[in-house]
XYZ file of C-alpha atoms in Angstrom:
699
model
C 18.615 10.139 13.613
C 18.984 10.665 16.824
C 21.521 13.210 18.101
C 23.515 13.904 20.871
C 22.608 13.043 24.273
C 19.479 11.146 22.866
C 21.760 8.148 20.541
C 21.989 6.159 23.567
C 18.232 5.696 23.813
C 19.006 3.755 20.904
C 21.138 0.879 22.391
C 19.295 -2.409 21.543
C 17.344 -2.900 25.354
C 16.583 -5.901 27.142
C 13.004 -6.394 28.560
C 13.691 -7.431 32.193
C 16.381 -5.009 32.032
C 13.850 -2.075 30.792
C 11.412 -3.712 33.909
C 13.441 -3.531 36.575
C 14.318 0.279 36.088
C 10.812 1.435 35.558
C 9.565 -0.693 38.912
C 13.087 0.964 40.895
C 11.902 4.462 39.824
C 10.422 5.411 43.280
C 9.760 8.501 44.704
C 13.626 9.010 45.077
C 12.217 9.886 41.106
C 11.876 13.995 40.994
C 9.801 14.424 37.856
C 9.376 11.274 37.040
C 13.328 11.816 35.472
C 13.976 8.033 35.520
C 10.831 6.980 34.367
C 11.232 9.172 31.136
C 14.269 8.428 30.536
C 13.676 4.263 30.582
C 10.031 5.763 29.146
C 12.168 6.978 25.594
C 14.960 4.406 25.494
C 10.591 1.845 24.854
C 10.498 4.115 22.451
C 13.589 3.807 20.947
C 13.547 0.309 21.162
C 10.082 0.040 19.687
C 10.778 2.434 16.418
C 13.563 -0.555 15.390
C 11.079 -2.661 15.817
C 11.759 -4.506 18.349
C 8.744 -6.840 19.788
C 9.907 -7.454 22.723
C 8.815 -4.288 24.348
C 5.487 -5.444 23.904
C 5.888 -8.009 26.941
C 6.005 -4.152 28.715
C 2.588 -3.485 28.115
C 1.464 -3.769 31.694
C 4.252 -1.793 32.949
C 3.204 0.369 30.599
C -0.591 1.005 31.138
C -0.180 2.046 34.957
C 2.555 4.994 34.265
C -0.882 6.312 32.115
C -2.039 7.507 35.583
C 0.535 9.999 35.750
C 0.147 14.018 35.843
C 3.059 14.526 33.091
C 1.864 15.438 29.505
C 5.724 13.815 28.476
C 4.647 10.573 30.172
C 1.212 10.794 29.053
C 3.349 11.592 25.691
C 5.117 8.493 25.607
C 2.829 5.762 26.999
C -0.260 6.560 24.842
C 1.978 5.921 21.573
C 2.898 2.889 22.930
C -0.328 2.123 23.720
C -1.561 2.734 19.764
C 1.293 1.124 18.284
C 0.554 -2.488 20.533
C -3.455 -1.588 20.762
C -4.497 -4.466 18.182
C -2.341 -7.065 18.700
C -2.866 -6.527 22.553
C -6.272 -5.981 22.280
C -7.273 -7.041 25.569
C -4.849 -5.791 27.492
C -5.513 -2.166 25.796
C -8.617 -2.129 27.400
C -7.156 -1.881 30.561
C -5.969 1.877 29.600
C -9.085 2.140 28.405
C -10.479 4.165 31.108
C -7.038 6.052 32.343
C -7.879 7.592 28.983
C -11.861 8.482 29.324
C -10.539 9.761 32.618
C -8.303 11.723 30.151
C -11.119 13.091 28.863
C -12.445 15.269 31.553
C -8.806 16.364 32.791
C -8.578 20.349 32.971
C -5.474 20.624 30.602
C -6.804 20.890 27.087
C -3.359 19.542 25.562
C -4.352 16.133 27.677
C -7.714 16.195 26.926
C -6.961 17.160 23.405
C -4.228 14.157 23.405
C -6.344 11.429 24.682
C -8.848 11.831 22.284
C -6.877 11.798 19.413
C -5.238 8.603 20.937
C -8.940 6.462 20.821
C -9.240 7.753 17.474
C -5.776 6.173 16.401
C -6.827 2.947 18.206
C -8.818 0.068 16.099
C -10.411 -1.815 18.744
C -14.773 -1.883 19.645
C -14.283 -0.681 22.731
C -12.733 2.459 22.722
C -14.889 3.400 19.413
C -18.029 2.639 21.709
C -16.790 3.782 24.375
C -15.649 7.885 22.906
C -19.115 8.407 21.226
C -20.210 10.352 24.189
C -17.539 11.958 25.386
C -16.710 13.122 22.006
C -20.705 15.294 22.107
C -19.457 17.498 24.877
C -15.980 17.728 23.497
C -17.117 18.910 19.811
C -18.863 22.801 22.167
C -15.888 21.817 24.463
C -13.754 26.299 25.468
C -10.560 25.141 24.255
C -10.491 25.460 20.392
C -7.552 23.431 19.911
C -9.686 20.560 21.370
C -12.384 21.271 19.451
C -10.528 20.748 16.185
C -8.787 17.358 17.690
C -12.481 16.446 18.107
C -13.096 17.187 15.041
C -10.343 14.839 13.361
C -12.092 12.337 15.458
C -15.059 11.988 14.195
C -13.465 11.582 10.937
C -11.044 8.931 12.063
C -14.179 7.067 14.085
C -16.234 6.909 11.135
C -14.420 4.931 9.164
C -13.120 2.850 12.335
C -17.431 2.261 12.457
C -19.593 4.089 10.132
C -22.848 2.123 11.051
C -22.479 3.269 14.302
C -21.646 6.858 14.216
C -24.879 7.093 11.006
C -26.398 6.334 14.493
C -25.281 9.079 16.527
C -25.828 13.127 16.082
C -22.106 13.496 14.963
C -22.146 14.191 11.575
C -24.851 16.944 12.773
C -22.382 18.284 15.538
C -19.868 18.143 12.690
C -22.085 20.000 10.736
C -22.734 22.844 13.312
C -19.024 23.566 13.969
C -18.754 24.612 10.785
C -20.985 28.254 12.152
C -17.737 27.556 14.804
C -16.164 31.259 15.519
C -12.005 29.796 14.793
C -10.869 29.158 11.941
C -8.963 26.850 12.644
C -12.158 24.122 13.877
C -14.134 24.948 10.941
C -11.325 24.219 7.876
C -11.171 21.071 10.459
C -13.916 20.792 10.456
C -14.452 21.039 6.811
C -11.623 18.181 6.444
C -13.259 15.930 8.204
C -16.142 16.391 6.288
C -14.676 16.450 2.984
C -13.156 12.943 4.620
C -16.455 11.236 5.299
C -18.506 12.538 2.206
C -15.056 10.579 -0.045
C -15.782 7.442 1.676
C -19.717 7.307 1.895
C -21.846 6.335 -1.527
C -25.074 7.946 0.865
C -23.670 11.407 2.402
C -23.441 13.952 -0.365
C -21.856 17.428 1.120
C -22.739 20.562 -0.648
C -21.770 23.796 -0.030
C -23.663 27.021 -1.320
C -22.519 30.554 -1.944
C -22.951 31.506 1.931
C -21.024 29.509 2.971
C -18.181 29.315 0.112
C -17.967 32.923 1.049
C -17.262 32.534 5.185
C -15.301 30.819 4.671
C -13.295 31.865 1.675
C -13.191 35.722 4.032
C -11.507 33.495 7.069
C -8.986 31.684 4.443
C -6.226 34.588 5.279
C -6.507 33.133 9.499
C -6.297 29.503 9.283
C -3.363 27.467 8.660
C -1.568 25.967 5.211
C -3.155 23.357 6.089
C -6.838 24.620 6.733
C -6.308 27.051 3.701
C -6.026 23.728 1.988
C -8.339 21.845 3.202
C -11.295 24.979 2.690
C -10.182 24.997 -1.002
C -9.901 21.434 -1.169
C -14.368 22.260 -0.537
C -15.174 24.165 -2.810
C -14.285 22.423 -5.875
C -17.787 21.593 -4.341
C -20.131 23.927 -4.508
C -21.357 24.718 -7.348
C -22.087 28.858 -8.820
C -25.119 29.410 -9.897
C -24.509 32.008 -12.241
C -21.474 33.790 -13.833
C -21.011 36.478 -11.425
C -20.828 34.400 -8.256
C -17.822 31.759 -9.921
C -16.212 35.570 -10.847
C -16.134 36.999 -8.056
C -15.547 33.354 -5.561
C -12.142 33.043 -8.133
C -11.612 36.917 -7.319
C -11.468 36.589 -3.943
C -9.162 33.026 -4.208
C -6.136 34.861 -5.731
C -4.317 35.904 -2.762
C -3.310 32.898 -1.985
C -1.802 32.244 -4.878
C 1.478 34.030 -3.716
C 1.070 31.983 -0.633
C 4.615 30.236 0.012
C 3.611 26.894 0.441
C 3.495 24.500 -2.652
C 0.143 22.596 -2.244
C -1.898 26.168 -0.760
C -1.290 27.260 -4.937
C -1.536 24.414 -6.707
C -4.761 23.720 -5.636
C -6.053 27.644 -5.371
C -5.376 26.821 -9.147
C -7.338 23.946 -9.541
C -10.022 25.908 -7.787
C -9.750 29.130 -10.439
C -9.278 26.453 -13.633
C -12.531 25.061 -12.292
C -14.299 28.106 -11.160
C -13.304 29.138 -15.419
C -15.798 26.400 -15.911
C -18.540 28.647 -14.901
C -17.750 32.400 -15.780
C -18.718 33.140 -19.310
C -16.969 36.332 -19.605
C -13.508 35.491 -22.130
C -11.535 38.632 -20.960
C -12.189 37.856 -16.974
C -10.529 34.276 -17.894
C -8.290 35.606 -19.733
C -7.795 38.022 -16.904
C -7.518 34.183 -14.426
C -4.787 33.355 -17.229
C -2.054 35.388 -17.125
C -2.797 35.738 -13.290
C -2.027 31.766 -12.950
C 1.393 31.977 -14.719
C 3.664 33.945 -11.771
C 2.807 31.766 -8.656
C 3.519 28.596 -11.247
C 6.957 29.897 -12.402
C 7.194 31.680 -8.550
C 7.250 27.016 -7.663
C 9.913 26.201 -10.177
C 12.418 27.714 -7.629
C 11.761 25.023 -4.725
C 14.228 22.016 -5.129
C 13.234 19.641 -8.111
C 10.488 17.216 -6.437
C 8.033 20.522 -5.329
C 9.994 21.791 -9.243
C 9.056 18.102 -11.011
C 5.033 18.323 -9.250
C 4.785 21.664 -10.702
C 6.007 21.370 -14.333
C 3.779 17.800 -14.056
C 0.300 20.253 -12.935
C 1.914 22.700 -15.987
C 1.405 20.616 -18.466
C -2.177 20.066 -17.395
C -2.325 23.985 -17.495
C -1.761 24.753 -21.049
C -3.687 22.081 -22.886
C -6.979 23.413 -20.489
C -5.684 26.839 -20.954
C -3.009 27.686 -23.542
C -2.987 31.336 -22.810
C -0.494 30.322 -19.446
C 2.211 30.259 -19.601
C 2.075 31.830 -23.114
C 5.187 34.005 -22.661
C 7.697 32.076 -20.667
C 9.282 29.549 -22.689
C 13.313 30.579 -20.972
C 12.531 29.461 -17.393
C 10.937 26.092 -18.571
C 14.825 26.133 -20.157
C 16.572 23.223 -18.330
C 19.628 24.087 -15.651
C 23.032 22.549 -15.850
C 22.416 20.666 -11.844
C 18.523 20.070 -12.763
C 17.750 16.187 -12.007
C 16.711 13.573 -15.510
C 12.668 13.705 -14.854
C 12.998 16.911 -13.938
C 14.770 18.071 -17.055
C 13.019 15.780 -19.701
C 9.496 17.629 -18.057
C 10.080 20.696 -18.552
C 11.659 20.085 -22.333
C 7.687 18.314 -22.568
C 6.362 21.966 -21.836
C 9.633 23.669 -24.303
C 8.249 21.577 -27.099
C 4.246 22.432 -25.778
C 5.299 26.837 -25.365
C 6.790 26.400 -28.871
C 5.379 29.193 -31.417
C 6.902 30.657 -34.540
C 8.149 33.852 -32.580
C 10.366 31.806 -30.649
C 11.277 28.314 -32.555
C 15.267 29.978 -33.422
C 15.405 30.412 -29.350
C 14.230 27.539 -28.442
C 16.092 25.608 -31.441
C 19.365 26.764 -30.530
C 18.722 25.380 -26.663
C 17.524 22.177 -28.008
C 20.762 21.771 -29.749
C 22.832 22.157 -26.990
C 20.623 19.858 -25.174
C 21.669 17.663 -28.232
C 25.247 18.064 -27.200
C 25.004 16.966 -23.414
C 26.326 14.071 -21.243
C 23.432 11.737 -20.800
C 22.300 9.740 -23.954
C 18.705 9.567 -22.469
C 17.661 13.550 -21.922
C 20.026 14.323 -25.443
C 17.244 11.258 -27.018
C 14.434 13.315 -26.114
C 15.873 16.549 -26.876
C 16.378 14.877 -30.820
C 13.404 14.196 -30.874
C 11.706 17.646 -29.415
C 13.372 18.804 -33.007
C 11.495 16.406 -35.264
C 8.527 17.625 -33.356
C 8.870 20.891 -34.064
C 8.904 20.052 -37.214
C 5.955 18.697 -38.014
C 4.181 20.947 -35.407
C 5.702 24.506 -36.486
C 6.070 24.397 -40.688
C 7.388 27.213 -41.392
C 10.220 26.049 -39.430
C 10.822 22.507 -40.495
C 13.741 23.864 -43.004
C 15.596 24.852 -39.971
C 14.569 21.801 -38.163
C 16.027 19.374 -40.760
C 19.095 21.844 -40.490
C 19.614 21.772 -37.239
C 19.256 17.316 -37.257
C 21.716 16.775 -39.889
C 23.792 19.311 -38.031
C 23.418 16.606 -35.156
C 23.336 13.639 -37.846
C 26.670 14.723 -39.084
C 28.780 14.239 -35.226
C 28.475 10.404 -36.117
C 27.048 9.648 -32.860
C 25.174 6.342 -33.371
C 22.661 7.465 -30.837
C 21.611 10.503 -31.914
C 21.854 9.209 -35.677
C 18.950 6.433 -34.839
C 17.082 8.868 -32.663
C 17.193 11.607 -35.972
C 16.414 8.442 -38.347
C 13.210 8.164 -36.476
C 11.936 11.874 -36.441
C 13.099 12.149 -40.134
C 10.210 9.277 -41.098
C 8.693 11.299 -39.300
C 8.917 14.096 -40.874
C 8.347 13.092 -44.349
C 5.583 11.671 -43.754
C 4.007 14.979 -43.002
C 6.011 16.811 -45.635
C 6.182 14.254 -48.722
C 8.410 15.445 -51.593
C 9.653 18.740 -50.400
C 12.827 17.035 -48.141
C 13.633 13.597 -49.564
C 17.388 15.170 -50.793
C 18.469 14.710 -47.343
C 17.880 10.667 -47.891
C 21.429 10.553 -49.028
C 22.803 11.893 -45.972
C 20.456 9.061 -44.178
C 22.257 6.170 -46.205
C 25.681 7.154 -45.514
C 25.004 6.272 -41.696
C 23.349 2.756 -42.143
C 26.060 1.306 -40.156
C 25.235 3.225 -37.170
C 21.674 2.061 -36.747
C 21.258 -0.974 -34.714
C 18.502 -0.383 -32.748
C 15.112 -1.485 -33.735
C 12.574 1.432 -33.647
C 15.833 3.142 -35.970
C 15.716 0.000 -38.865
C 12.831 -0.051 -38.994
C 12.547 4.163 -40.053
C 15.261 3.274 -42.394
C 13.504 0.640 -44.110
C 10.547 2.733 -43.968
C 12.454 5.634 -45.126
C 13.311 2.934 -48.046
C 10.451 1.022 -48.735
C 8.692 4.651 -49.467
C 11.092 6.616 -51.952
C 12.961 3.213 -53.493
C 11.427 4.662 -56.966
C 14.219 7.390 -55.925
C 16.167 5.405 -54.435
C 18.832 3.828 -56.803
C 20.239 0.866 -55.229
C 17.161 0.262 -52.979
C 17.285 -3.098 -53.565
C 20.672 -3.613 -52.661
C 20.175 -1.772 -49.923
C 16.987 -3.373 -48.911
C 18.898 -7.304 -49.463
C 21.598 -6.033 -46.587
C 19.012 -5.939 -44.372
C 17.348 -8.585 -45.294
C 20.416 -10.350 -44.236
C 20.042 -11.410 -40.724
C 15.813 -11.610 -41.001
C 15.566 -14.066 -39.040
C 17.740 -12.493 -35.610
C 15.562 -9.384 -35.936
C 12.922 -8.148 -33.753
C 9.338 -8.631 -34.829
C 9.371 -4.458 -35.571
C 11.542 -4.687 -38.172
C 10.572 -7.845 -39.855
C 7.049 -6.400 -40.713
C 9.253 -3.354 -41.809
C 10.942 -5.214 -44.549
C 8.426 -6.926 -45.859
C 6.761 -4.097 -46.744
C 9.247 -2.292 -47.525
C 9.841 -5.475 -50.402
C 6.513 -5.345 -51.286
C 6.565 -1.513 -51.931
C 9.841 -2.028 -53.951
C 8.219 -4.476 -56.150
C 5.374 -2.005 -57.152
C 7.594 1.196 -57.343
C 10.129 -1.246 -59.203
C 9.166 -4.014 -60.342
C 12.865 -5.367 -61.965
C 14.686 -4.829 -59.153
C 11.972 -6.283 -56.545
C 10.755 -8.902 -58.059
C 13.889 -11.387 -57.339
C 13.518 -10.666 -53.036
C 9.528 -10.300 -52.591
C 9.026 -14.167 -53.145
C 11.513 -14.761 -50.199
C 10.346 -12.105 -48.060
C 6.671 -13.794 -48.149
C 8.445 -17.607 -47.514
C 10.270 -16.661 -44.416
C 6.957 -14.411 -43.143
C 4.551 -17.476 -44.289
C 6.865 -20.456 -43.767
C 9.667 -19.792 -41.180
C 7.729 -17.837 -38.250
C 5.954 -18.212 -35.026
C 4.774 -14.645 -34.854
C 1.312 -14.839 -36.285
C 1.383 -10.280 -36.952
C 4.256 -11.066 -39.464
C 2.697 -14.919 -41.031
C -0.753 -12.635 -41.305
C 0.615 -9.110 -42.860
C 2.568 -12.493 -45.607
C -0.625 -13.674 -46.778
C -2.383 -10.074 -46.766
C 0.113 -9.205 -49.021
C 0.876 -12.383 -51.497
C -3.580 -12.433 -51.301
C -3.409 -9.176 -52.885
C -0.473 -9.453 -54.851
C -2.169 -12.467 -56.582
C -5.531 -11.977 -56.931
C -4.783 -8.027 -56.932
C -1.821 -6.124 -57.792
C -2.524 -2.438 -58.946
C -5.577 -2.577 -55.633
C -2.231 -3.714 -53.814
C -0.880 -0.385 -54.408
C -3.698 1.153 -53.235
C -4.093 0.011 -50.539
C -0.171 -0.546 -49.693
C 0.799 2.738 -51.374
C -2.514 4.892 -50.400
C -3.139 7.460 -48.221
C -2.609 7.317 -44.606
C -4.185 9.548 -41.135
C -2.220 12.196 -41.279
C 0.572 12.719 -38.478
C 0.449 15.367 -35.893
C 2.274 16.659 -33.275
C -0.002 16.281 -30.919
C -0.753 12.037 -30.927
C 0.031 13.170 -26.783
C -2.515 15.707 -25.875
C -4.872 13.613 -23.183
C -8.021 13.421 -24.899
C -10.749 16.496 -23.968
C -12.867 14.167 -20.834
C -9.817 12.354 -19.813
C -8.152 15.953 -19.876
C -10.889 17.586 -18.293
C -11.106 14.978 -14.610
C -7.545 15.484 -15.026
C -8.240 19.982 -14.091
C -10.171 19.093 -11.309
C -7.775 16.986 -9.415
C -4.375 19.309 -10.376
C -1.801 18.557 -7.259
C -2.555 15.092 -6.902
C -0.401 12.647 -6.922
C -3.420 11.288 -10.176
C -0.998 14.259 -12.421
C 1.825 13.183 -12.372
C 1.257 9.950 -14.104
C -0.991 11.816 -15.769
C -3.771 9.441 -15.135
C -7.069 9.185 -14.809
C -7.466 8.763 -11.138
C -9.725 5.819 -10.134
C -6.615 4.530 -12.033
C -4.017 5.945 -9.596
C -6.750 5.424 -5.993
C -9.732 2.684 -7.220
C -11.283 4.205 -4.182
C -11.866 7.190 -4.993
C -14.778 8.703 -6.441
C -14.313 10.711 -9.627
C -15.262 14.140 -9.874
C -16.325 16.109 -13.179
C -18.568 18.937 -12.986
C -21.375 19.909 -12.115
C -24.561 20.971 -13.986
C -25.639 24.380 -13.611
C -27.247 27.641 -14.989
C -23.742 29.021 -15.223
C -21.990 25.737 -17.023
C -20.458 26.995 -20.675
C -21.845 24.168 -22.115
C -20.633 25.439 -25.228
C -17.563 25.781 -24.806
C -16.715 22.725 -23.245
C -18.844 21.011 -25.927
C -16.767 23.001 -28.230
C -13.120 21.991 -26.811
C -14.668 17.756 -27.237
C -15.385 18.109 -30.169
C -12.490 20.510 -31.637
C -11.296 18.548 -35.199
C -7.482 18.767 -34.185
C -8.352 16.065 -30.889
C -9.846 14.096 -33.979
C -7.450 11.682 -35.921
C -9.161 12.008 -39.064
C -8.657 8.274 -41.017
C -9.604 8.091 -45.272
C -12.255 5.870 -46.376
C -10.572 2.602 -48.418
C -11.978 1.993 -51.551
C -11.927 -2.040 -51.581
C -13.509 -2.006 -55.366
C -11.358 -4.595 -57.393
C -9.747 -1.978 -59.997
C -9.824 -4.822 -62.215
C -13.624 -4.804 -62.968
C -14.375 -7.751 -60.922
C -15.999 -7.646 -58.298
C -14.376 -8.847 -54.696
C -16.272 -11.669 -53.751
C -14.556 -12.809 -56.862
C -11.326 -11.652 -56.424
C -11.172 -13.362 -52.938
C -12.534 -16.750 -54.118
C -10.108 -16.792 -56.997
C -7.153 -16.347 -53.865
C -9.089 -19.258 -52.097
C -8.033 -21.776 -54.519
C -4.589 -20.747 -54.898
C -3.913 -20.794 -51.493
C -5.431 -23.951 -50.991
C -2.036 -25.489 -52.489
C -0.734 -23.023 -50.735
C 1.494 -24.892 -48.403
C 3.527 -27.580 -51.227
C 3.335 -24.609 -54.071
C 4.768 -21.666 -53.189
C 8.074 -21.079 -54.292
C 7.163 -23.111 -57.898
C 4.289 -21.042 -58.022
C 6.323 -17.750 -57.860
C 9.232 -19.011 -59.787
C 11.593 -16.107 -60.023
C 13.193 -17.331 -63.986
C 10.212 -19.474 -64.764
C 6.392 -18.909 -64.953
C 5.954 -16.640 -62.387
C 7.073 -12.276 -61.177
C 9.821 -12.975 -64.205
C 9.338 -12.466 -67.680
C 6.109 -13.215 -69.389
C 5.353 -14.281 -71.992
C 1.917 -13.100 -72.773
C 0.732 -10.666 -75.426
C 1.563 -7.292 -74.934
C 2.640 -4.315 -76.417
C 6.015 -4.175 -78.139
C 8.234 -3.081 -75.570
C 6.642 -3.502 -73.015
C 7.173 -5.066 -70.141
C 3.634 -7.078 -67.745
C 4.891 -8.590 -64.468
C 2.535 -12.029 -63.786
C 1.868 -12.369 -60.261
C 0.155 -15.788 -60.737
C 0.672 -18.060 -63.306
C -2.933 -19.787 -61.694
C -4.861 -16.750 -62.183
C -3.218 -15.379 -65.881
C -5.620 -12.058 -65.832
C -4.020 -11.110 -62.423
C -0.888 -8.764 -64.585
C 0.664 -6.219 -62.964
C 1.515 -3.306 -65.163
C 4.073 -1.032 -64.216
C 4.100 3.061 -64.641
C 6.059 4.617 -67.614
C 7.418 8.226 -66.855
C 7.539 10.725 -63.429
C 4.418 9.677 -62.287
C 5.770 6.841 -61.155
C 5.433 5.691 -57.001
C 2.717 7.490 -55.547
C 3.751 8.893 -52.247
C 2.542 7.881 -48.375
C 1.450 10.724 -46.624
C 0.395 9.754 -43.244
């Protein structure tokens, strides 16, 4: 926003008045002061999207020939803004621009060249090629630098025309220029052309890489960024080359510009893939830590970018930041997006050595005002219990303290994470179930309800009134979200399997609701699956419903190794903020990958990709019918049963008759048997008696 005397320039002006002011400024106008003020008004109106200014195009073209740098800047700005709308009038300005390319003042030459490069009109592009050849060898480095950038812009306008000329070869020759700014600009132009072209390859050998690294200290901060970006296309042919280059660019880590720092981090991590010496890699990792921590002293936006990239670096190189968990503790004035990202890093850096500090900090976070942040903190405590087994008891104690606050959203989040803890450590912490059951009234969110229902169903044999608790949830079955309905269906079947006398009244009712009174195909299919299992092979149903499941881990949010490797080649870009592959964020960008080389540490990379911790073990499921009959026979019996299910569902599962309830079938004295389907009298479920009742689900 303009301030002081320039504020009056932003008043909406009339075209006729502005044109009159341009015409009236005659010989008496010393140094063209009046014209400058009028042109400032026009530019201000153009900035405010006053499209009436386009009618002044001919008058502006007439002003371009005035030998004043300030006037030319404003006229060229107007030209760039409206040239594509009025190309026929813009062509009248082309002779003036071409004439300015031969001006004795290098600033005017560079200004004219830059203006031409912005105008996407065919005649401008064609007329620029000739003078551009000459300007690539101009005596002034600022003009040569502008010429290098112009070649990249012209390539964007008309790549076919440019590929027929020798301008790209001239751009290559500018890499040998004596001025560092020209070299960095030429390198940036070559990188831009390479990104856009499908036929041009950019290759940098060691001698070129060594030269451009040597001029790094003499370049501007953006020139340094261009050079470091270009080093990502260099492929080391030996471990010593990669080591030496990494050591030479390390001083850039102390630069004040965050872009230079993050790009340097990216190059160092890239070169580590070609370094064989593990001690050198560890040394480089230690040197990457201080610059990342220093970025946290900058503004919140830079902090957030640094934190998101730190997540990538930690996953790829865990030695970085290993002892720096305290620097990621949240400050009271941090924005919520910074706090949440710091929370992720605190979890990643937590270990047996610092778990007490981390838990104390997380307990503080769980008492803050921001509900979203409190939920994240509670969930982090639960995930730490899963990640660090020796600290699980402390984490659970911390969660119980938070549950005792009776704050609704804390109780619900704690319920969700405690379910995961039960899945990780079966038969160890079930004593806290009673505490959770005391807070059932606080549960009103689907995820929390589903978690509590899972706990009730899984430990139905240990909760005396598990059938009553489930019946309370079933009261509003039809109004619950599908997530809760699915949990209720599974929990009811688990109750019946573990305690048939308690579950025999609930199972037929819930199966009827799930198969007849719902429009959701997932719920209906699961209902039919359970019905079919119980009607054909109850023991098999127990093996499936109460069987072993994949082990739950706290590393579920890790990127897969292939994506992580690609993301580490793009540190500092927008893709790292989203933690998504680059082509999902920028579709036209070329994907980056590690190029083959004798120095590439393939074995280390393959070991990381195939590491067991990255793969989820899935146990095999044996579908053999435990009653001795073949699976095909059981399936055929079930199919026959389901042919008439639409008309006889409740009758066939009559609780008080021949169905789930008391049976008069022969059995040993004192033993009760439960017939699941009266049409398949051989499918009998015999409940276990004694302490072995009920297998635990291990996920």
